[in-house]
Structures are given as C-alpha cells and as structure tokens.
Amino acid sequence: MNAADPQARSSWSSLREVMRIGAPPRGRFWLSTGLGSAAAMSTVALMACSGALIDKAALHVPLYTLTVLMAAVQIFALSRGPLRYGERLVSHDAALRVLGRLRAWVFDAVEPLCPAGLRQWRSGDLLSRATADVETLQDLYLRGVAPLVVAALTSLSSVALVTVILPTAGLVLGGCLAVAFALTSSIAWARHHRLGCAEAALRGELAADIVELLQGAPDLIAFGRDAAYLRRVLTADQGLTDIARRRSWTAGAISAVTMCLTGAAVCLTSLISISSVSSHRLAPFMMAVVPLVALASFEVVTPVAEAVSRLAHQAAAADRLLAIADLPAPVNDPITPAPTPLHTNVELDEARLRYGEDGPWILDGLNMSIAAGSHVALTGASGAGKSSVVNALLRFWPLQGGEASLGGTALRSLPQDTTRRVIGWVSQDTHLFNASIRTNIALAHPDASEEQVIAAVQTAQLGPWIDSLPQGLDTSVGEMGARLSGGQRQRVALARALLADPAVLLLDEPTSGLDHATASRLLHDVLATTSGKSILYITHRLEEVSAFDVVVDLQDGRSRPLSAAPTLLEESLVPPH
C-alpha cells in the first residue's frame, strides 16, 4: 500500500488504525466515559425528580412526603459539577497521552523515509500533516469515541426509565431518539467527511505555499513570482472560508432536525402521560416526569452529531498521516547486520546512483577512496554529483549499482545508525532550531556532559565568540539561526558534528556563502582541529584544495585523482575556452 493508492484503505480502516496506534490507557478511557455517562444520567435524573417534586407539591401534600424528592434534586444537582470536572480531567489526560503517542509514531514513520522517500512531498504539506493533522487526532477518543459511548448508555438508561414508568412512552421516546441519532449522524458524516477531505488538502496546500513564500521571499520577489504565490494563498484561504460556511449550514440543519425531533418526543410523551393520568394508569404527580426525561435525554443528540462530524474530519487527517506511513522505506537495515568495522577507510567501487528510474546517472561507475585519517577534497561543477556522494555514503539513497564500503564491510550490511555514527556530516545548509547554542550543539549527543560540549565548542573555534556573549551558550540563535552570521552557523554545525565524535567527517561545502577571508579561517580551523579524523571536504572553491592530501575531481559521475599542488591543480580544473 502506498500514497499513490488512496482507495486501498477506507476511512473507517484509517480511523481504526490510528485509534490502535494512539490508544490511551484503557483504565483512563473507561473512567472518563463512566464519569461522562454519570454526569449525563444525573441531568436526566435531576429533570425527573424535579418534575415529580413540582407536580407533587402542586397537589398540596404534606411537606414530609417531599423530603426524599427534595434530597434527590439536591444530590443530582450538586453531583453534575464534580462528575463533569472529573470527566474533563481524566479525558484531557488521556487526550494528551494520545497526542504524545501519535507524535512519536509520526516521527518514527517519517525518519526512515528522509530524504529519498519524501522527495515528492512539499515541506509545508509535511509540516501540516505532522502538526495540524496530529493535533486534529488528539481528541479522537475525547470528542470522537467517548460521546458515542456516553450517548448510548444515557439513551438506553432514559428509555429504560420511561419504559418502566409508561411502556408506550418508552417506545415513542426510543423511536424518536433512534431517528434523531440516525438523521443527524448521517447528515454529519456525509457532509463533514467530504468537507474534511477537501479542508485537509487545502490546509496542506496553504501551509506549503506559505512556507515556500516566507522562505523564498527574496528570490520570489527578485523573479517576480511573489504575486503568483500570494494569489495561490488567497485562493486557498477563500476555499477554506467556503468550507467553513458550508460547515455552518450543515450544523444549522443538524440543529433544526434535533429541535424538531425533541419537540415531537416531548409533545408525544406529554399526550401519552395526560391520557394515562386520565385513565388512572399513571399517578398524577408523575405526569411531568416522562416529558422532562424525554427533554433531558435529547441533550446527548447534539454531542453525538458533533462527534460524528469530528470523526469525519479526523478520518481525513488519518488518511493523510497514513499516506506517509504507507510509503516504502528507500533504504532498509539488513536482517542480520554485520559487526561494526574496526577500520574506517571508506571506499566507493563502481558506484552508480540516479534519482529516478528514467533519470540520468548522477554517479556512473564512481571509484574513490578515503583512507583512515586522510583529508580528501572533492571538487566538480554544480550538478556533477558531489552531494550525491554524501547521499550514498550516509545511505540516504540506495545505490543502483556498485558498492560502498566502510572498513571493507559493505554499507548495506551495516545498520544505518552504525553508518551515521561512524560517518558524521555537516551540510552546507545545516538546520538550526530556535533554541540556545547549547541545545543546538547537544542535539548530536543529548547525554553529553558540560565539559564535552565546551570541548566541541573550543575545537570548532567558537570559544572566544561565545565568551563575549552575555548569555554564553544559553544565547538563542533565532529561527533558522537568523541571529548568527554564516560563519557562526557553520561553526555551530561543526561543533555539533564534533560532539558526536565520528571517525569520518563529511563536510558538504561548509564555506558556501562565506566571504573569502571567513572561508579561509573556517577551513584552517576545521583542518587544524580534526587531526586524526578522515575528512571528505566537498567544495567548488579551487583555492581551498591545496591543503588536502588527495583531490578528486568529479565529472559526469566519475572521478579522477589530481595532485594537490596548486599550480597543477588549477591547470587541471580550469575549463577550456
């Protein structure tokens, strides 16, 4: 099953699957449902006792005969508040547990797919699925399943009570409730499921457009594409407004049906009660009890319609989340993994890689070697496949031919965690979270001590700069590291990689976007502080490669080793006129 087959799983199947994944503890769910049912039944009992008390008092009976009814009214009136509070407390605790489980499940589903398995997905749409859709499902039990159980228990209790008092009225009330539940639920599901699917898709498109608009605003403005994106955003917003309007019409229709059937049930049970009192089949003080119980029992109809509406909306969210989980992982761990190699020399032997079945070969028989402890520079024109070497070595993408090995052991025979623990990576656009410098560095090793973090900071030549900051390591870097310069961001990324202490370090154009002086200082510091580690340094700056032991020029997916002598190197790499 995959995302390309949307009909492979029904909406109910999606809901059941998500309910299984995010199921709260059974004890909390049933306690919450029991408290909610008790609160609803207290309302019914309060109405019944109030009606009996008023009717009996109207007959001018002795006061002592009203004592039991007065006590019952007080008990049921006072019990509703604590029961409702307890139900909210327990149900919200269960909902938060569901939210935690779903978030962990989404991360576990997405992490193996990055980046190859998600290349056809827009980042804003993924963000919408991982946040908005998960939050939609957090109250799947609280406001989706629980109200249905509460309504069933309350309705059965109300019908049973009226049946005991007056069997004919019980049948009428049961029929009216059944019709009300059937009509309102059918309208809610039919309309809201269709609207929920459309709304979820529109919200995903809107989120994707907004993310791309905000992140690419300078480029979009420069090329005159900002107006087109703004029109798309406004169109999606108008679509969401139309859906909200149709939801309002549906809610109005459900309210109208509920009110009509409530009135019908109250009127019919009142007529039956009056007739029964006239024929002496019902005590006079019980005449108001039956219609008031009917009125109270219809209070659970609206929550049921709302629950069905939520389930319809949640089914669309579940479909969107499971569409991600159904994607096949592009790279899988071996069933029987090989032991971690003792040596850290890296080899690519006739490696072949392309990003689509009909696409060109980005790596076409590439041969290269990174000896343990050596510093290797990888150069080549844009699109020559430099970053694809990183994708192959880190197993982000599977090779379609040839072999990649670590210490003589094929990478496909090693767990991905082992590969990425031995081989570290600093990309040219490392993501920094809107948190402190310490937090961003410690992501590589959450259990690292303060001394280890400081050592990584010093090795990355961040010490003097951090010491000059009023808050030191606790200084916030801002969204996407906006408060840092390009060189500072790269050094924080380098410190993060060094804290993980990999034996092999891949640096993918770490000086990209830096001026010449800053790039030279960063390169000097990197090489000076990573002595003894294997380095693969990807760069397009020819002036940087003279500091490396081996230089490999990548052309058309193949490599040719070059001398690191500056003069010979420049002669070899300057394109012909």
Coordinates of C-alpha atoms in Angstrom, one line a residue:
M1 CA 0.0 0.0 0.0
N2 CA 1.3 3.4 -0.8
A3 CA 0.4 7.0 -1.1
A4 CA -0.4 6.6 -4.8
D5 CA -3.3 4.3 -3.9
P6 CA -5.7 6.4 -1.9
Q7 CA -8.6 3.9 -2.1
A8 CA -6.6 1.0 -0.7
R9 CA -7.8 1.8 2.8
S10 CA -11.3 3.1 3.7
S11 CA -11.9 6.0 6.1
W12 CA -13.1 3.6 8.8
S13 CA -10.0 1.5 8.4
S14 CA -7.8 4.6 8.7
L15 CA -9.6 5.6 11.9
R16 CA -9.3 2.1 13.4
E17 CA -5.6 2.1 12.6
V18 CA -5.0 5.5 14.2
M19 CA -7.1 4.5 17.2
R20 CA -4.9 1.4 17.6
I21 CA -1.7 3.5 17.3
G22 CA -2.8 6.3 19.7
A23 CA -4.9 4.3 22.1
P24 CA -4.8 5.8 25.6
P25 CA -4.7 3.5 28.7
R26 CA -7.9 1.6 28.9
G27 CA -8.5 2.4 32.5
R28 CA -8.4 6.2 31.8
F29 CA -10.7 5.9 28.8
W30 CA -13.3 3.9 30.6
L31 CA -13.1 6.0 33.7
S32 CA -13.6 9.1 31.6
T33 CA -16.5 7.5 29.8
G34 CA -18.1 6.4 33.1
L35 CA -17.8 9.9 34.6
G36 CA -19.3 11.4 31.5
S37 CA -22.2 8.9 31.5
A38 CA -22.8 9.5 35.2
A39 CA -22.9 13.3 34.6
A40 CA -25.4 12.9 31.7
M41 CA -27.6 10.5 33.7
S42 CA -27.5 12.9 36.6
T43 CA -29.1 15.5 34.3
V44 CA -31.8 13.1 33.3
A45 CA -32.4 12.1 36.9
L46 CA -32.5 15.7 38.0
M47 CA -35.2 16.5 35.5
A48 CA -37.2 13.5 36.5
C49 CA -37.0 14.3 40.2
S50 CA -37.7 18.0 39.6
G51 CA -40.8 17.2 37.6
A52 CA -42.1 14.8 40.3
L53 CA -41.3 17.3 43.0
I54 CA -43.1 20.1 41.3
D55 CA -46.2 18.0 40.5
K56 CA -46.4 16.5 43.9
A57 CA -46.0 19.9 45.6
A58 CA -48.8 21.3 43.4
L59 CA -51.1 18.6 44.9
H60 CA -50.6 20.3 48.4
V61 CA -49.3 17.1 50.0
P62 CA -47.7 17.2 53.5
L63 CA -44.2 18.5 53.4
Y64 CA -42.6 15.4 54.9
T65 CA -43.7 13.4 51.8
L66 CA -41.5 15.7 49.6
T67 CA -38.3 15.2 51.7
V68 CA -36.9 12.3 49.6
L69 CA -37.5 14.1 46.3
M70 CA -36.0 17.3 47.6
A71 CA -32.9 15.4 48.7
A72 CA -32.7 13.7 45.4
V73 CA -32.9 17.0 43.5
Q74 CA -30.1 18.4 45.6
I75 CA -27.9 15.4 45.2
F76 CA -28.3 15.2 41.4
A77 CA -27.9 19.0 41.0
L78 CA -24.7 19.1 43.1
S79 CA -23.2 15.9 41.6
R80 CA -23.2 17.2 38.0
G81 CA -20.4 19.6 38.5
P82 CA -17.8 17.3 40.2
L83 CA -18.7 14.5 37.7
R84 CA -18.2 16.8 34.7
Y85 CA -15.0 18.1 36.2
G86 CA -13.6 14.7 36.8
E87 CA -14.6 13.6 33.3
R88 CA -12.7 16.6 31.8
L89 CA -9.7 16.0 33.9
V90 CA -9.3 12.3 33.1
S91 CA -10.3 12.7 29.4
H92 CA -7.8 15.5 28.8
D93 CA -5.1 13.5 30.4
A94 CA -6.0 10.6 28.0
A95 CA -6.0 13.0 25.1
L96 CA -2.5 14.3 25.9
R97 CA -1.3 10.8 26.1
V98 CA -2.8 10.1 22.6
L99 CA -1.1 13.2 21.3
G100 CA 2.3 12.1 22.6
R101 CA 1.9 8.6 21.1
L102 CA 0.8 10.0 17.7
R103 CA 3.7 12.4 17.6
A104 CA 6.2 9.7 18.4
W105 CA 4.6 7.5 15.8
V106 CA 4.7 10.1 13.1
F107 CA 8.4 10.8 13.8
D108 CA 9.2 7.1 13.7
A109 CA 7.3 6.8 10.4
V110 CA 9.0 9.9 8.7
E111 CA 12.5 9.4 9.9
P112 CA 13.3 6.3 7.8
L113 CA 11.9 8.0 4.7
C114 CA 14.2 11.1 4.8
P115 CA 15.2 12.3 2.3
A116 CA 14.7 9.9 -0.5
G117 CA 11.3 8.6 0.4
L118 CA 9.8 12.1 0.7
R119 CA 11.2 13.8 -2.4
Q120 CA 7.8 14.2 -3.9
W121 CA 6.3 15.9 -0.9
R122 CA 6.4 19.7 -0.2
S123 CA 7.9 20.6 3.1
G124 CA 4.9 22.8 4.1
D125 CA 2.5 19.9 3.4
L126 CA 4.6 17.6 5.5
L127 CA 4.6 20.2 8.3
S128 CA 0.9 20.4 8.1
R129 CA 0.5 16.7 8.4
A130 CA 2.9 16.3 11.3
T131 CA 1.3 19.2 13.3
A132 CA -2.2 20.1 12.3
D133 CA -3.4 16.6 11.4
V134 CA -1.8 15.1 14.5
E135 CA -3.5 17.8 16.7
T136 CA -6.8 17.0 15.0
L137 CA -6.5 13.4 16.1
Q138 CA -5.5 14.2 19.7
D139 CA -9.2 14.2 20.8
L140 CA -10.1 11.2 18.7
Y141 CA -11.1 9.4 21.9
L142 CA -12.1 12.5 23.9
R143 CA -14.6 14.1 21.5
G144 CA -15.0 11.3 18.9
V145 CA -15.5 7.9 20.6
A146 CA -16.4 8.8 24.2
P147 CA -19.5 10.9 23.3
L148 CA -20.9 8.0 21.3
V149 CA -20.5 5.6 24.3
V150 CA -21.9 8.2 26.7
A151 CA -24.9 8.8 24.4
A152 CA -25.6 5.1 24.1
L153 CA -25.5 4.5 27.8
T154 CA -27.6 7.6 28.6
S155 CA -30.2 7.0 25.9
L156 CA -30.7 3.3 27.0
S157 CA -31.0 4.4 30.6
S158 CA -33.5 7.1 29.7
V159 CA -35.6 4.8 27.5
A160 CA -35.5 2.1 30.2
L161 CA -36.6 4.5 32.9
V162 CA -39.6 5.8 30.8
T163 CA -40.5 2.3 29.8
V164 CA -40.7 1.2 33.4
I165 CA -42.9 4.2 34.2
L166 CA -45.0 4.1 31.0
P167 CA -44.2 1.4 28.3
T168 CA -45.9 3.2 25.5
A169 CA -44.0 6.4 26.1
G170 CA -40.8 4.4 26.3
L171 CA -41.4 3.1 22.8
V172 CA -42.1 6.6 21.5
L173 CA -39.0 8.1 23.1
G174 CA -36.8 5.2 21.9
G175 CA -38.1 5.7 18.3
C176 CA -37.6 9.5 18.4
L177 CA -34.1 9.1 19.7
A178 CA -33.2 6.4 17.1
V179 CA -34.5 8.6 14.3
A180 CA -32.6 11.7 15.7
F181 CA -29.3 9.8 16.0
A182 CA -29.7 8.3 12.5
L183 CA -30.6 11.5 10.7
T184 CA -28.1 13.8 12.5
S185 CA -25.3 11.3 12.2
S186 CA -26.0 10.6 8.5
I187 CA -26.0 14.4 7.7
A188 CA -22.9 15.0 9.8
W189 CA -20.9 12.1 8.3
A190 CA -22.0 12.7 4.6
R191 CA -21.3 16.4 4.7
H192 CA -18.3 16.7 7.0
H193 CA -16.4 13.7 5.6
R194 CA -16.4 15.3 2.2
L195 CA -15.7 18.7 3.6
G196 CA -13.0 17.3 5.9
C197 CA -11.1 15.7 3.0
A198 CA -11.2 19.0 1.0
E199 CA -10.3 21.1 4.0
A200 CA -7.3 18.9 4.9
A201 CA -6.0 19.0 1.3
L202 CA -6.5 22.8 1.2
R203 CA -4.7 23.3 4.5
G204 CA -1.8 21.2 3.3
E205 CA -1.5 23.3 0.1
L206 CA -1.9 26.6 2.1
A207 CA 0.8 25.6 4.6
A208 CA 3.2 24.5 1.8
D209 CA 2.6 27.8 -0.1
I210 CA 3.1 29.9 3.0
V211 CA 6.3 28.1 3.9
E212 CA 7.7 28.5 0.4
L213 CA 6.6 32.1 0.2
L214 CA 8.3 33.0 3.5
Q215 CA 11.5 31.1 3.0
G216 CA 11.9 32.1 -0.6
A217 CA 10.5 35.6 -0.4
P218 CA 13.7 37.4 -1.7
D219 CA 14.1 35.1 -4.7
L220 CA 10.4 35.2 -5.5
I221 CA 10.4 39.0 -5.4
A222 CA 13.5 39.1 -7.5
F223 CA 12.0 37.0 -10.2
G224 CA 8.5 38.4 -10.0
R225 CA 6.8 35.3 -8.7
D226 CA 5.6 36.7 -5.4
A227 CA 2.3 37.8 -6.8
A228 CA 1.5 34.3 -8.1
Y229 CA 2.2 32.8 -4.7
L230 CA 0.1 35.4 -3.0
R231 CA -2.8 34.6 -5.4
R232 CA -2.5 30.9 -4.6
V233 CA -2.5 31.6 -0.9
L234 CA -5.6 33.8 -1.2
T235 CA -7.3 31.2 -3.3
A236 CA -6.7 28.5 -0.7
D237 CA -7.9 30.8 2.0
Q238 CA -11.1 31.6 0.1
G239 CA -11.6 27.8 -0.3
L240 CA -11.3 27.3 3.4
T241 CA -13.8 30.1 4.0
D242 CA -16.3 28.4 1.7
I243 CA -15.8 25.1 3.5
A244 CA -16.4 26.9 6.9
R245 CA -19.6 28.4 5.5
R246 CA -20.9 25.0 4.3
R247 CA -20.0 23.5 7.7
S248 CA -22.2 26.2 9.3
W249 CA -25.1 25.3 7.1
T250 CA -24.7 21.7 8.0
A251 CA -24.6 22.5 11.7
G252 CA -27.7 24.5 11.3
A253 CA -29.5 21.6 9.6
I254 CA -28.5 19.2 12.3
S255 CA -29.7 21.7 15.0
A256 CA -33.1 22.0 13.2
V257 CA -33.5 18.2 12.9
T258 CA -32.6 17.8 16.6
M259 CA -35.0 20.6 17.8
C260 CA -37.9 19.2 15.7
L261 CA -37.5 15.6 17.0
T262 CA -37.0 16.9 20.5
G263 CA -40.3 18.8 20.3
A264 CA -42.0 15.8 18.8
A265 CA -40.8 13.5 21.6
V266 CA -41.8 15.9 24.3
C267 CA -45.2 16.5 22.8
L268 CA -46.0 12.9 22.2
T269 CA -44.8 11.7 25.6
S270 CA -46.9 14.6 27.2
L271 CA -50.0 13.5 25.4
I272 CA -49.4 9.9 26.4
S273 CA -48.8 11.0 30.0
I274 CA -52.0 13.1 30.1
S275 CA -54.0 10.2 28.7
S276 CA -52.5 7.8 31.2
V277 CA -53.3 10.1 34.1
S278 CA -56.9 10.4 32.8
S279 CA -57.3 6.7 32.6
H280 CA -55.7 6.2 36.1
R281 CA -52.7 4.3 34.6
L282 CA -50.2 6.9 35.9
A283 CA -50.1 8.8 39.2
P284 CA -50.9 12.5 38.7
F285 CA -47.5 13.6 40.2
M286 CA -45.7 11.6 37.6
M287 CA -47.3 13.4 34.6
A288 CA -44.4 15.8 34.1
V289 CA -41.7 13.2 34.7
V290 CA -41.9 11.4 31.3
P291 CA -41.8 14.5 29.0
L292 CA -39.0 16.1 31.2
V293 CA -36.9 12.8 30.9
A294 CA -37.5 12.9 27.1
L295 CA -36.3 16.5 27.0
A296 CA -33.2 15.7 29.0
S297 CA -32.4 12.6 27.0
F298 CA -32.1 14.6 23.8
E299 CA -29.2 16.6 25.3
V300 CA -26.9 13.8 24.1
V301 CA -28.1 14.0 20.4
T302 CA -26.1 17.2 19.6
P303 CA -22.8 15.8 21.1
V304 CA -23.3 12.7 19.0
A305 CA -23.7 14.7 15.8
E306 CA -20.6 16.8 16.8
A307 CA -18.7 13.6 17.5
V308 CA -19.6 12.1 14.1
S309 CA -18.5 15.4 12.5
R310 CA -15.2 15.2 14.3
L311 CA -14.8 11.6 13.3
A312 CA -15.4 12.6 9.6
H313 CA -12.7 15.3 9.9
Q314 CA -10.4 13.0 11.8
A315 CA -10.8 10.3 9.2
A316 CA -9.4 12.7 6.6
A317 CA -6.5 13.6 8.9
A318 CA -5.9 9.9 9.5
D319 CA -5.8 9.2 5.7
R320 CA -3.2 12.0 5.3
L321 CA -1.0 10.6 8.1
L322 CA -1.2 7.0 7.0
A323 CA -0.3 8.1 3.4
I324 CA 3.1 8.9 4.8
A325 CA 3.4 5.8 6.9
D326 CA 2.4 3.6 3.9
L327 CA 5.4 4.9 1.8
P328 CA 8.1 2.2 1.4
A329 CA 11.4 3.0 3.1
P330 CA 14.1 3.6 0.3
V331 CA 16.8 2.1 2.5
N332 CA 16.4 -0.8 4.9
D333 CA 18.6 -2.2 7.5
P334 CA 19.9 -5.8 7.0
I335 CA 18.1 -8.6 8.8
T336 CA 21.4 -9.9 10.1
P337 CA 23.7 -6.9 10.4
A338 CA 27.5 -7.2 10.1
P339 CA 29.6 -6.1 13.1
T340 CA 31.0 -2.6 13.2
P341 CA 34.3 -2.5 11.2
L342 CA 37.5 -1.9 13.1
H343 CA 38.9 0.2 10.4
T344 CA 37.4 3.4 9.0
N345 CA 38.7 3.6 5.4
V346 CA 35.8 4.4 3.1
E347 CA 35.5 3.0 -0.5
L348 CA 33.2 3.6 -3.4
D349 CA 33.6 0.9 -6.0
E350 CA 31.9 1.4 -9.4
A351 CA 29.1 3.3 -7.6
R352 CA 26.0 4.1 -9.7
L353 CA 23.2 6.3 -8.5
R354 CA 20.3 8.1 -10.0
Y355 CA 17.2 9.8 -8.6
G356 CA 14.6 8.3 -10.9
E357 CA 14.0 5.3 -13.0
D358 CA 14.2 7.3 -16.1
G359 CA 16.6 9.9 -14.8
P360 CA 20.3 10.4 -15.8
W361 CA 23.0 8.6 -13.9
I362 CA 24.4 11.1 -11.3
L363 CA 27.1 8.7 -10.2
D364 CA 28.1 6.5 -13.1
G365 CA 30.8 4.0 -12.0
L366 CA 32.4 6.2 -9.4
N367 CA 35.6 4.9 -7.8
M368 CA 37.2 6.8 -4.9
S369 CA 38.8 6.0 -1.5
I370 CA 39.2 7.9 1.8
A371 CA 42.0 6.3 3.7
A372 CA 41.7 6.3 7.5
G373 CA 43.0 9.7 8.8
S374 CA 43.4 11.3 5.4
H375 CA 41.9 14.6 4.2
V376 CA 40.3 14.3 0.8
A377 CA 38.9 17.2 -1.2
L378 CA 36.1 16.5 -3.7
T379 CA 35.5 19.1 -6.5
G380 CA 33.4 19.4 -9.6
A381 CA 30.9 21.7 -11.3
S382 CA 27.4 22.2 -9.9
G383 CA 25.4 19.1 -10.6
A384 CA 28.5 16.9 -11.0
G385 CA 27.3 14.6 -8.2
K386 CA 29.3 15.9 -5.2
S387 CA 26.3 15.9 -2.8
S388 CA 25.2 12.5 -4.2
V389 CA 28.4 11.1 -2.8
V390 CA 27.2 12.1 0.6
N391 CA 23.8 10.6 -0.1
A392 CA 25.5 7.3 -1.0
L393 CA 27.9 7.2 2.0
L394 CA 25.2 8.1 4.5
R395 CA 22.7 5.7 2.9
F396 CA 20.2 8.4 2.3
W397 CA 19.8 6.9 -1.2
P398 CA 20.4 3.3 -2.2
L399 CA 23.0 2.6 -4.9
Q400 CA 21.6 1.1 -8.1
G401 CA 25.0 -0.4 -8.9
G402 CA 28.5 -0.9 -7.4
E403 CA 29.3 -0.9 -3.8
A404 CA 30.0 1.5 -0.9
S405 CA 32.0 0.1 2.0
L406 CA 33.4 1.1 5.4
G407 CA 36.5 -0.7 6.6
G408 CA 36.0 -3.4 4.0
T409 CA 32.4 -4.1 5.0
A410 CA 29.6 -3.2 2.6
L411 CA 27.4 -0.3 4.0
R412 CA 24.3 -2.2 3.0
S413 CA 25.4 -4.9 5.5
L414 CA 25.5 -2.4 8.4
P415 CA 22.6 -0.8 10.3
Q416 CA 22.0 2.8 9.2
D417 CA 22.6 4.0 12.8
T418 CA 26.0 2.4 12.8
T419 CA 26.9 4.1 9.5
R420 CA 25.8 7.5 10.6
R421 CA 27.5 7.1 14.0
V422 CA 30.9 6.4 12.3
I423 CA 30.4 8.9 9.4
G424 CA 29.4 12.4 10.5
W425 CA 28.0 15.1 8.2
V426 CA 28.0 18.9 8.1
S427 CA 25.8 20.1 5.3
Q428 CA 26.1 23.4 3.5
D429 CA 22.7 24.4 4.9
T430 CA 22.6 22.9 8.4
H431 CA 19.3 23.5 10.2
L432 CA 19.5 25.3 13.5
F433 CA 16.4 25.3 15.8
N434 CA 15.1 28.4 17.5
A435 CA 16.8 27.5 20.7
S436 CA 20.1 28.1 22.6
I437 CA 23.5 27.5 21.1
R438 CA 24.0 24.7 23.7
T439 CA 20.8 23.0 22.7
N440 CA 21.6 23.1 19.0
I441 CA 25.1 21.6 19.6
A442 CA 23.9 19.0 22.1
L443 CA 21.4 17.5 19.5
A444 CA 24.2 15.3 18.3
H445 CA 24.8 13.8 21.8
P446 CA 21.9 14.7 24.2
D447 CA 23.7 12.9 27.1
A448 CA 26.9 14.8 26.7
S449 CA 28.4 16.5 29.7
E450 CA 29.1 20.2 30.0
E451 CA 32.8 19.5 29.6
Q452 CA 32.2 17.6 26.3
V453 CA 30.0 20.4 24.9
I454 CA 32.7 23.0 25.8
A455 CA 35.4 20.9 24.3
A456 CA 33.4 20.7 21.0
V457 CA 32.9 24.5 21.1
Q458 CA 36.6 25.1 21.6
T459 CA 37.5 22.7 18.8
A460 CA 35.2 24.5 16.4
Q461 CA 36.9 27.8 17.4
L462 CA 33.7 29.2 18.9
G463 CA 35.1 29.8 22.4
P464 CA 36.1 33.5 22.1
W465 CA 32.9 34.5 20.4
I466 CA 30.7 32.6 22.9
D467 CA 32.6 34.0 25.8
S468 CA 31.8 37.5 24.5
L469 CA 28.1 36.9 24.6
P470 CA 26.2 38.0 27.8
Q471 CA 24.3 34.6 28.0
G472 CA 27.1 32.5 26.6
L473 CA 26.0 29.1 25.5
D474 CA 22.4 29.9 26.5
T475 CA 22.2 32.6 23.8
S476 CA 19.3 31.9 21.4
V477 CA 20.2 31.5 17.7
G478 CA 16.8 32.6 16.4
E479 CA 14.7 31.0 13.8
M480 CA 16.9 29.0 11.4
G481 CA 19.9 30.6 13.1
A482 CA 18.9 34.1 11.9
R483 CA 20.8 35.8 14.7
L484 CA 24.1 34.3 13.6
S485 CA 26.3 35.1 10.7
G486 CA 27.0 32.5 8.0
G487 CA 30.4 31.6 9.5
Q488 CA 29.0 31.3 13.0
R489 CA 26.2 29.0 11.8
Q490 CA 28.7 26.7 10.1
R491 CA 30.9 26.6 13.2
V492 CA 27.9 25.7 15.4
A493 CA 27.1 22.9 12.9
L494 CA 30.7 21.8 13.0
A495 CA 30.7 21.7 16.8
R496 CA 27.5 19.6 16.7
A497 CA 29.2 17.1 14.4
L498 CA 32.4 17.1 16.5
L499 CA 30.4 16.4 19.7
A500 CA 29.2 13.2 18.1
D501 CA 32.9 12.3 17.6
P502 CA 32.6 10.5 14.2
A503 CA 35.7 8.7 12.8
V504 CA 34.8 10.1 9.3
L505 CA 33.6 13.6 8.7
L506 CA 31.8 14.7 5.6
L507 CA 31.8 18.5 5.0
D508 CA 29.5 19.5 2.2
E509 CA 30.6 23.0 1.1
P510 CA 30.8 24.4 4.6
T511 CA 32.2 27.7 3.2
S512 CA 29.3 28.2 0.8
G513 CA 28.0 31.8 1.0
L514 CA 31.0 33.0 3.1
D515 CA 33.4 35.7 2.0
H516 CA 37.0 34.7 1.2
A517 CA 38.6 35.7 4.5
T518 CA 35.9 34.0 6.6
A519 CA 36.0 30.9 4.5
S520 CA 39.8 30.6 4.8
R521 CA 39.7 30.9 8.6
L522 CA 37.0 28.3 8.8
L523 CA 38.9 25.9 6.6
H524 CA 42.1 26.4 8.5
D525 CA 40.3 25.8 11.8
V526 CA 38.5 22.7 10.5
L527 CA 41.7 21.0 9.3
A528 CA 43.6 22.1 12.4
T529 CA 41.0 20.7 14.8
T530 CA 40.2 17.5 13.1
S531 CA 43.7 16.0 13.0
G532 CA 43.5 12.2 13.0
K533 CA 39.9 12.1 11.5
S534 CA 39.1 11.1 8.0
I535 CA 37.8 14.2 6.1
L536 CA 35.9 14.4 2.9
Y537 CA 35.7 18.1 2.0
I538 CA 33.3 19.0 -0.8
T539 CA 34.0 22.3 -2.3
H540 CA 33.8 24.3 -5.5
R541 CA 36.5 26.8 -4.5
L542 CA 39.7 25.8 -6.2
E543 CA 41.9 27.9 -3.8
E544 CA 40.9 25.7 -0.9
V545 CA 42.0 22.3 -2.2
S546 CA 45.8 22.8 -1.9
A547 CA 45.5 22.0 1.8
F548 CA 44.3 18.4 1.3
D549 CA 46.2 15.1 0.9
V550 CA 44.1 14.0 -2.1
V551 CA 41.9 15.9 -4.5
V552 CA 39.3 14.2 -6.6
D553 CA 37.6 15.9 -9.5
L554 CA 34.1 14.7 -10.2
Q555 CA 33.0 14.8 -13.8
D556 CA 29.9 13.1 -15.3
G557 CA 29.6 10.9 -12.3
R558 CA 33.2 9.6 -12.5
S559 CA 36.3 10.7 -10.7
R560 CA 39.9 11.4 -11.5
P561 CA 42.5 11.9 -8.8
L562 CA 44.6 15.0 -9.1
S563 CA 47.7 16.3 -7.5
A564 CA 47.2 18.8 -4.6
A565 CA 49.9 21.1 -5.9
P566 CA 48.2 24.4 -6.5
T567 CA 49.7 25.1 -9.9
L568 CA 49.0 21.7 -11.4
L569 CA 45.6 21.7 -9.8
E570 CA 44.5 24.9 -11.3
E571 CA 45.7 23.9 -14.7
S572 CA 43.7 20.6 -14.4
L573 CA 40.5 22.3 -13.3
V574 CA 40.3 25.4 -15.4
P575 CA 37.7 24.6 -18.1
P576 CA 38.8 25.0 -21.8
H577 CA 37.9 28.2 -23.6

